[in-house]
Short mmCIF file of C-alpha atoms and ligand atoms in Angstrom, two decimals:
data_model
loop_
_atom_site.label_atom_id
_atom_site.label_comp_id
_atom_site.label_asym_id
_atom_site.label_seq_id
_atom_site.Cartn_x
_atom_site.Cartn_y
_atom_site.Cartn_z
CA HIS A 1 13.06 20.40 9.73
CA SER A 2 11.39 21.78 12.77
CA LEU A 3 7.68 21.07 13.09
CA ARG A 4 7.00 24.78 12.51
CA ASN A 5 8.68 24.61 9.08
CA ILE A 6 6.59 21.56 8.13
CA ASP A 7 3.39 23.31 9.29
CA GLU A 8 4.31 26.39 7.24
CA LEU A 9 5.11 24.23 4.21
CA CYS A 10 1.75 22.42 4.45
CA ALA A 11 -0.14 25.70 4.91
CA SER A 12 1.45 27.28 1.82
CA ILE A 13 0.83 24.20 -0.36
CA VAL A 14 -2.82 24.00 0.79
CA ARG A 15 -3.29 27.74 0.16
CA SER A 16 -1.74 27.42 -3.31
CA HIS A 17 -3.96 24.42 -4.12
CA ARG A 18 -7.08 26.33 -3.07
CA GLU A 19 -6.12 29.49 -4.98
CA THR A 20 -5.31 27.59 -8.18
CA SER A 21 -8.31 25.31 -8.44
CA GLN A 22 -10.33 26.45 -11.49
CA CYS A 23 -13.51 26.05 -9.48
CA ARG A 24 -14.40 25.14 -5.89
CA VAL A 25 -15.43 21.54 -5.32
CA GLU A 26 -18.41 22.59 -3.17
CA ASP A 27 -19.77 24.66 -6.11
CA LEU A 28 -19.46 21.67 -8.42
CA GLN A 29 -21.10 19.28 -5.96
CA ALA A 30 -24.26 21.35 -6.48
CA LEU A 31 -23.99 20.60 -10.23
CA ARG A 32 -23.36 16.88 -9.82
CA TRP A 33 -26.77 15.90 -11.25
CA LYS A 34 -26.53 18.30 -14.20
CA LEU A 35 -26.03 15.70 -16.93
CA PHE A 36 -25.81 16.07 -20.71
CA SER A 37 -29.07 15.43 -22.58
CA ARG A 38 -29.37 12.76 -25.27
CA GLU A 39 -29.09 15.45 -27.93
CA GLU A 40 -25.94 16.93 -26.32
CA ILE A 41 -24.34 13.48 -26.07
CA GLN A 42 -25.29 12.85 -29.70
CA ALA A 43 -23.61 16.15 -30.67
CA TYR A 44 -20.35 15.08 -28.97
CA GLN A 45 -20.55 11.65 -30.61
CA ASN A 46 -21.12 13.26 -34.04
CA LYS A 47 -17.85 15.19 -33.76
CA SER A 48 -14.99 13.84 -35.85
CA VAL A 49 -12.00 12.28 -34.05
CA ASP A 50 -9.80 15.31 -34.62
CA GLU A 51 -12.54 17.78 -33.62
CA MET A 52 -13.14 15.98 -30.31
CA TRP A 53 -9.41 15.64 -29.64
CA GLN A 54 -8.93 19.34 -30.22
CA HIS A 55 -11.88 20.12 -27.93
CA CYS A 56 -10.47 17.93 -25.14
CA ALA A 57 -6.91 19.21 -25.60
CA ILE A 58 -8.22 22.74 -25.05
CA ARG A 59 -10.11 21.70 -21.89
CA LEU A 60 -7.10 19.80 -20.57
CA THR A 61 -4.79 22.75 -21.27
CA ASP A 62 -7.12 25.04 -19.30
CA ALA A 63 -6.77 22.68 -16.32
CA VAL A 64 -2.99 22.34 -16.83
CA GLN A 65 -2.52 26.10 -16.71
CA TYR A 66 -3.93 26.13 -13.16
CA VAL A 67 -1.53 23.32 -12.22
CA VAL A 68 1.40 25.40 -13.53
CA GLU A 69 0.23 28.22 -11.22
CA PHE A 70 -0.07 25.74 -8.33
CA ALA A 71 3.51 24.54 -8.92
CA LYS A 72 4.91 28.09 -9.00
CA HIS A 73 3.55 28.72 -5.49
CA ILE A 74 5.07 25.57 -3.97
CA PRO A 75 8.01 26.59 -1.75
CA GLY A 76 11.01 24.78 -3.09
CA PHE A 77 9.64 24.50 -6.66
CA ARG A 78 10.60 28.12 -7.39
CA ILE A 79 14.18 27.58 -6.21
CA LEU A 80 14.68 24.81 -8.80
CA SER A 81 16.30 25.68 -12.14
CA GLN A 82 14.00 26.67 -15.03
CA ASN A 83 14.92 23.47 -16.85
CA ASP A 84 14.08 21.30 -13.83
CA GLN A 85 10.77 23.15 -13.32
CA ILE A 86 9.87 22.47 -16.99
CA ALA A 87 10.96 18.81 -16.72
CA LEU A 88 8.79 18.27 -13.61
CA LEU A 89 5.79 19.99 -15.22
CA LYS A 90 6.27 18.04 -18.47
CA MET A 91 5.98 14.76 -16.60
CA GLY A 92 3.73 15.75 -13.68
CA SER A 93 1.18 18.36 -14.79
CA MET A 94 -1.15 15.85 -16.47
CA GLU A 95 -0.94 13.63 -13.40
CA VAL A 96 -1.98 16.51 -11.12
CA VAL A 97 -4.84 17.41 -13.52
CA LEU A 98 -6.13 13.83 -13.21
CA VAL A 99 -5.82 13.93 -9.39
CA ARG A 100 -7.78 17.21 -9.36
CA MET A 101 -10.33 15.86 -11.84
CA SER A 102 -11.11 12.95 -9.55
CA ARG A 103 -12.58 15.46 -7.07
CA LEU A 104 -15.23 16.20 -9.72
CA PHE A 105 -16.27 12.67 -10.18
CA ASN A 106 -19.72 11.35 -9.25
CA THR A 107 -19.26 7.70 -8.31
CA GLU A 108 -23.04 7.15 -8.18
CA ASN A 109 -23.53 7.66 -11.92
CA ASN A 110 -19.89 7.30 -13.09
CA THR A 111 -19.72 10.83 -14.50
CA VAL A 112 -17.03 13.52 -14.42
CA PHE A 113 -17.29 17.30 -14.69
CA PHE A 114 -16.53 18.30 -18.31
CA ASP A 115 -17.65 21.35 -20.31
CA GLY A 116 -19.90 22.59 -17.52
CA LYS A 117 -21.88 19.39 -16.89
CA PHE A 118 -21.24 15.84 -15.70
CA ALA A 119 -20.29 13.48 -18.53
CA GLY A 120 -20.25 9.70 -18.74
CA THR A 121 -17.68 7.79 -20.82
CA GLU A 122 -20.10 7.75 -23.80
CA VAL A 123 -19.50 11.50 -24.28
CA PHE A 124 -15.88 10.76 -25.29
CA LYS A 125 -16.71 8.00 -27.78
CA SER A 126 -15.56 9.94 -30.86
CA LEU A 127 -12.01 10.22 -29.42
CA ALA A 128 -11.48 6.56 -30.34
CA CYS A 129 -9.56 6.22 -27.04
CA GLY A 130 -11.98 4.05 -25.07
CA ASP A 131 -9.23 2.36 -23.06
CA LEU A 132 -7.70 5.69 -21.98
CA ILE A 133 -11.05 7.18 -20.98
CA THR A 134 -11.97 4.00 -19.08
CA ALA A 135 -8.60 4.17 -17.31
CA VAL A 136 -9.18 7.86 -16.44
CA PHE A 137 -12.61 7.06 -14.99
CA ASP A 138 -11.30 4.01 -13.09
CA PHE A 139 -8.51 6.15 -11.62
CA ALA A 140 -11.07 8.77 -10.51
CA HIS A 141 -13.14 5.99 -8.89
CA GLY A 142 -10.06 4.76 -7.03
CA MET A 143 -9.22 8.25 -5.80
CA CYS A 144 -12.81 8.87 -4.60
CA ALA A 145 -12.65 5.60 -2.63
CA LEU A 146 -9.78 7.08 -0.56
CA LYS A 147 -12.05 10.01 0.49
CA LEU A 148 -9.10 12.41 0.68
CA THR A 149 -9.58 15.86 2.22
CA GLU A 150 -8.65 18.95 0.19
CA GLN A 151 -5.53 19.35 2.36
CA GLN A 152 -4.47 15.75 1.68
CA ILE A 153 -5.12 16.26 -2.06
CA ALA A 154 -3.03 19.46 -2.01
CA LEU A 155 -0.01 17.71 -0.43
CA PHE A 156 -0.48 14.61 -2.64
CA SER A 157 -0.58 16.85 -5.76
CA ALA A 158 2.66 18.57 -4.69
CA LEU A 159 4.29 15.16 -4.18
CA VAL A 160 3.11 13.93 -7.61
CA LEU A 161 4.70 17.01 -9.16
CA ILE A 162 8.00 17.13 -7.23
CA ASN A 163 9.36 13.73 -8.11
CA ALA A 164 13.14 13.33 -8.19
CA ASP A 165 12.85 10.12 -10.29
CA ARG A 166 11.74 12.08 -13.35
CA PRO A 167 14.08 11.75 -16.37
CA CYS A 168 16.49 14.49 -17.46
CA LEU A 169 16.76 16.52 -14.24
CA GLU A 170 19.81 18.80 -13.96
CA ASP A 171 20.00 18.95 -10.15
CA ARG A 172 18.41 15.73 -8.92
CA GLY A 173 19.79 16.25 -5.44
CA ARG A 174 17.98 19.56 -4.99
CA VAL A 175 14.71 18.06 -6.29
CA GLN A 176 15.18 15.18 -3.83
CA ARG A 177 15.49 17.62 -0.92
CA VAL A 178 12.29 19.44 -1.94
CA GLN A 179 10.52 16.09 -2.51
CA ARG A 180 11.55 14.90 0.97
CA SER A 181 10.14 18.03 2.62
CA VAL A 182 6.83 17.57 0.77
CA GLU A 183 6.79 13.87 1.78
CA LEU A 184 7.29 14.97 5.39
CA GLY A 185 4.38 17.39 4.98
CA LEU A 186 2.09 14.67 3.61
CA THR A 187 3.00 12.14 6.32
CA HIS A 188 2.55 14.92 8.93
CA ILE A 189 -0.96 15.70 7.60
CA LEU A 190 -1.92 12.01 7.40
CA HIS A 191 -0.60 11.38 10.92
CA ARG A 192 -2.53 14.39 12.25
CA ASP A 193 -5.66 12.99 10.53
CA ASN A 194 -4.90 9.56 12.04
CA GLN A 195 -4.73 8.07 8.52
CA ASP A 196 -1.11 6.87 8.30
CA SER A 197 -2.33 3.80 6.39
CA LEU A 198 -3.22 6.05 3.42
CA MET A 199 0.44 6.70 2.57
CA HIS A 200 1.14 3.39 0.84
CA LYS A 201 -2.22 3.59 -0.95
CA LEU A 202 -1.19 7.02 -2.28
CA TYR A 203 2.09 5.59 -3.56
CA GLN A 204 0.07 2.90 -5.38
CA ARG A 205 -2.10 5.68 -6.89
CA MET A 206 1.09 7.39 -8.11
CA ALA A 207 2.10 4.22 -9.96
CA VAL A 208 -1.34 4.05 -11.62
CA LEU A 209 -1.03 7.74 -12.56
CA ARG A 210 2.31 7.12 -14.26
CA SER A 211 0.87 4.34 -16.43
CA LEU A 212 -2.23 6.45 -17.19
CA CYS A 213 -0.14 9.37 -18.40
CA GLY A 214 2.05 6.98 -20.39
CA LEU A 215 -1.13 5.83 -22.16
CA HIS A 216 -2.12 9.47 -22.80
CA MET A 217 1.27 10.18 -24.44
CA GLU A 218 0.97 6.96 -26.51
CA LYS A 219 -2.48 8.00 -27.76
CA LEU A 220 -1.20 11.51 -28.49
CA ARG A 221 1.62 10.05 -30.60
CA TRP A 222 -0.93 7.89 -32.48
CA PHE A 223 -3.19 10.93 -32.98
CA SER A 224 -0.33 13.23 -34.14
CA GLN A 225 0.64 10.73 -36.83
CA ARG A 226 -2.93 10.29 -38.00
CA TYR A 227 -3.88 14.01 -37.86
CA PRO A 228 -0.58 15.93 -38.08
CA LEU A 229 -2.24 19.19 -39.17
CA THR A 230 -4.59 19.29 -36.14
CA ALA A 231 -1.86 18.22 -33.70
CA HIS A 232 0.69 20.73 -34.98
CA SER A 233 -1.42 23.76 -35.74
CA LEU A 234 -4.73 23.46 -33.84
CA PHE A 235 -3.65 22.19 -30.40
CA PRO A 236 -2.90 24.77 -27.68
CA PRO A 237 0.86 25.57 -27.66
CA LEU A 238 1.15 24.61 -23.97
CA TYR A 239 -0.38 21.17 -24.66
CA LYS A 240 2.18 20.55 -27.42
CA GLU A 241 5.08 21.86 -25.34
CA LEU A 242 4.22 19.67 -22.35
CA PHE A 243 2.91 16.49 -23.94
CA ALA A 244 4.26 16.19 -27.49
CA SER A 245 7.34 14.06 -27.18
CA GLU A 246 9.46 15.95 -29.72
C1 4CX B 301 -12.41 21.90 -9.31
C2 4CX B 301 -11.36 22.60 -10.10
S1 4CX B 301 -10.44 21.56 -11.05
O1 4CX B 301 -10.33 20.30 -10.32
O2 4CX B 301 -9.20 22.16 -11.36
C3 4CX B 301 -11.27 21.22 -12.53
C4 4CX B 301 -11.93 22.22 -13.22
C5 4CX B 301 -12.59 21.96 -14.41
C6 4CX B 301 -12.64 20.68 -14.87
C7 4CX B 301 -13.37 20.41 -16.12
C8 4CX B 301 -12.47 19.64 -17.06
O3 4CX B 301 -11.54 20.19 -17.54
N1 4CX B 301 -12.81 18.34 -17.27
C9 4CX B 301 -12.16 17.46 -18.14
C10 4CX B 301 -11.29 17.88 -19.12
C11 4CX B 301 -10.66 16.96 -19.94
C12 4CX B 301 -10.90 15.60 -19.79
C13 4CX B 301 -10.25 14.66 -20.70
C14 4CX B 301 -10.77 14.51 -21.96
C15 4CX B 301 -10.15 13.64 -22.86
C16 4CX B 301 -9.03 12.92 -22.48
C17 4CX B 301 -8.41 11.99 -23.46
C18 4CX B 301 -7.27 12.53 -24.29
C19 4CX B 301 -7.30 11.76 -25.60
C20 4CX B 301 -7.29 14.00 -24.57
C21 4CX B 301 -8.49 13.08 -21.19
C22 4CX B 301 -7.32 12.38 -20.80
N2 4CX B 301 -6.37 11.79 -20.55
C23 4CX B 301 -9.11 13.94 -20.29
C24 4CX B 301 -11.79 15.19 -18.80
C25 4CX B 301 -12.06 13.74 -18.57
F1 4CX B 301 -10.96 13.14 -18.11
F2 4CX B 301 -13.05 13.56 -17.76
F3 4CX B 301 -12.38 13.13 -19.74
C26 4CX B 301 -12.43 16.09 -17.98
C27 4CX B 301 -12.00 19.65 -14.21
C28 4CX B 301 -11.30 19.95 -13.02
#
């Protein structure tokens, strides 16, 4: 890999990240004090479990669709087989959504951008998934503490997605080669920013992400058993395809 290739790789991943972010972080920073009123919070808390799950599944699927677009523009992702692309998205898209979501987190009042305003954990009470929501918020806090730049987040997101350790890959060797080039890109960016020490912290974040998404799948299994009709006929097809473990 000549340096020029790595620079080109980083530039295309950063461009893809910017073009596939549902909204620009600077626009949302202006909204960071736009909180839900007591009545609006009450309305969310009055929703039934399956109503709130369906509402969140739709919001999550919106965010996942942008991650699918991001993946398709990563050089090296496109050259993978269809099956390997699906396998990587099945395991990694939720993780990238959570990395992206942490950019829209206000650590001063512990709120995250959701449905057009900034929501605290109490908004999600009717999901009956307090531990998952707490874990999502804690992860966002941890990510904010690293104060990553958009370029660092772009390369980190690509690395979260292109992970050769994922189960059921057809051509693990090819995924490894793409993963290594993205790793080189991330270390190159961190070195250029004089933040080499961030690399091991980012690997720790990846481990937390994996357990977080494991918890999400566990809750989804619980929910699908309890509310099969909602899970099978009211969830967005992409959500079911990516997260339902059938
Ligand atoms: C700036 C562009 S962007 O970064 O792409 C972007 C652009 C828009 C948004 C808004 C957005 O979609 N926020 C949102 C969506 C769903 C959820 C959520 C809801 C419930 C659950 C639990 C599960 C049982 C369904 C989970 C999980 N796991 C996640 C959340 C938040 F995590 F906060 F609860 C926020 C966020 C980023």
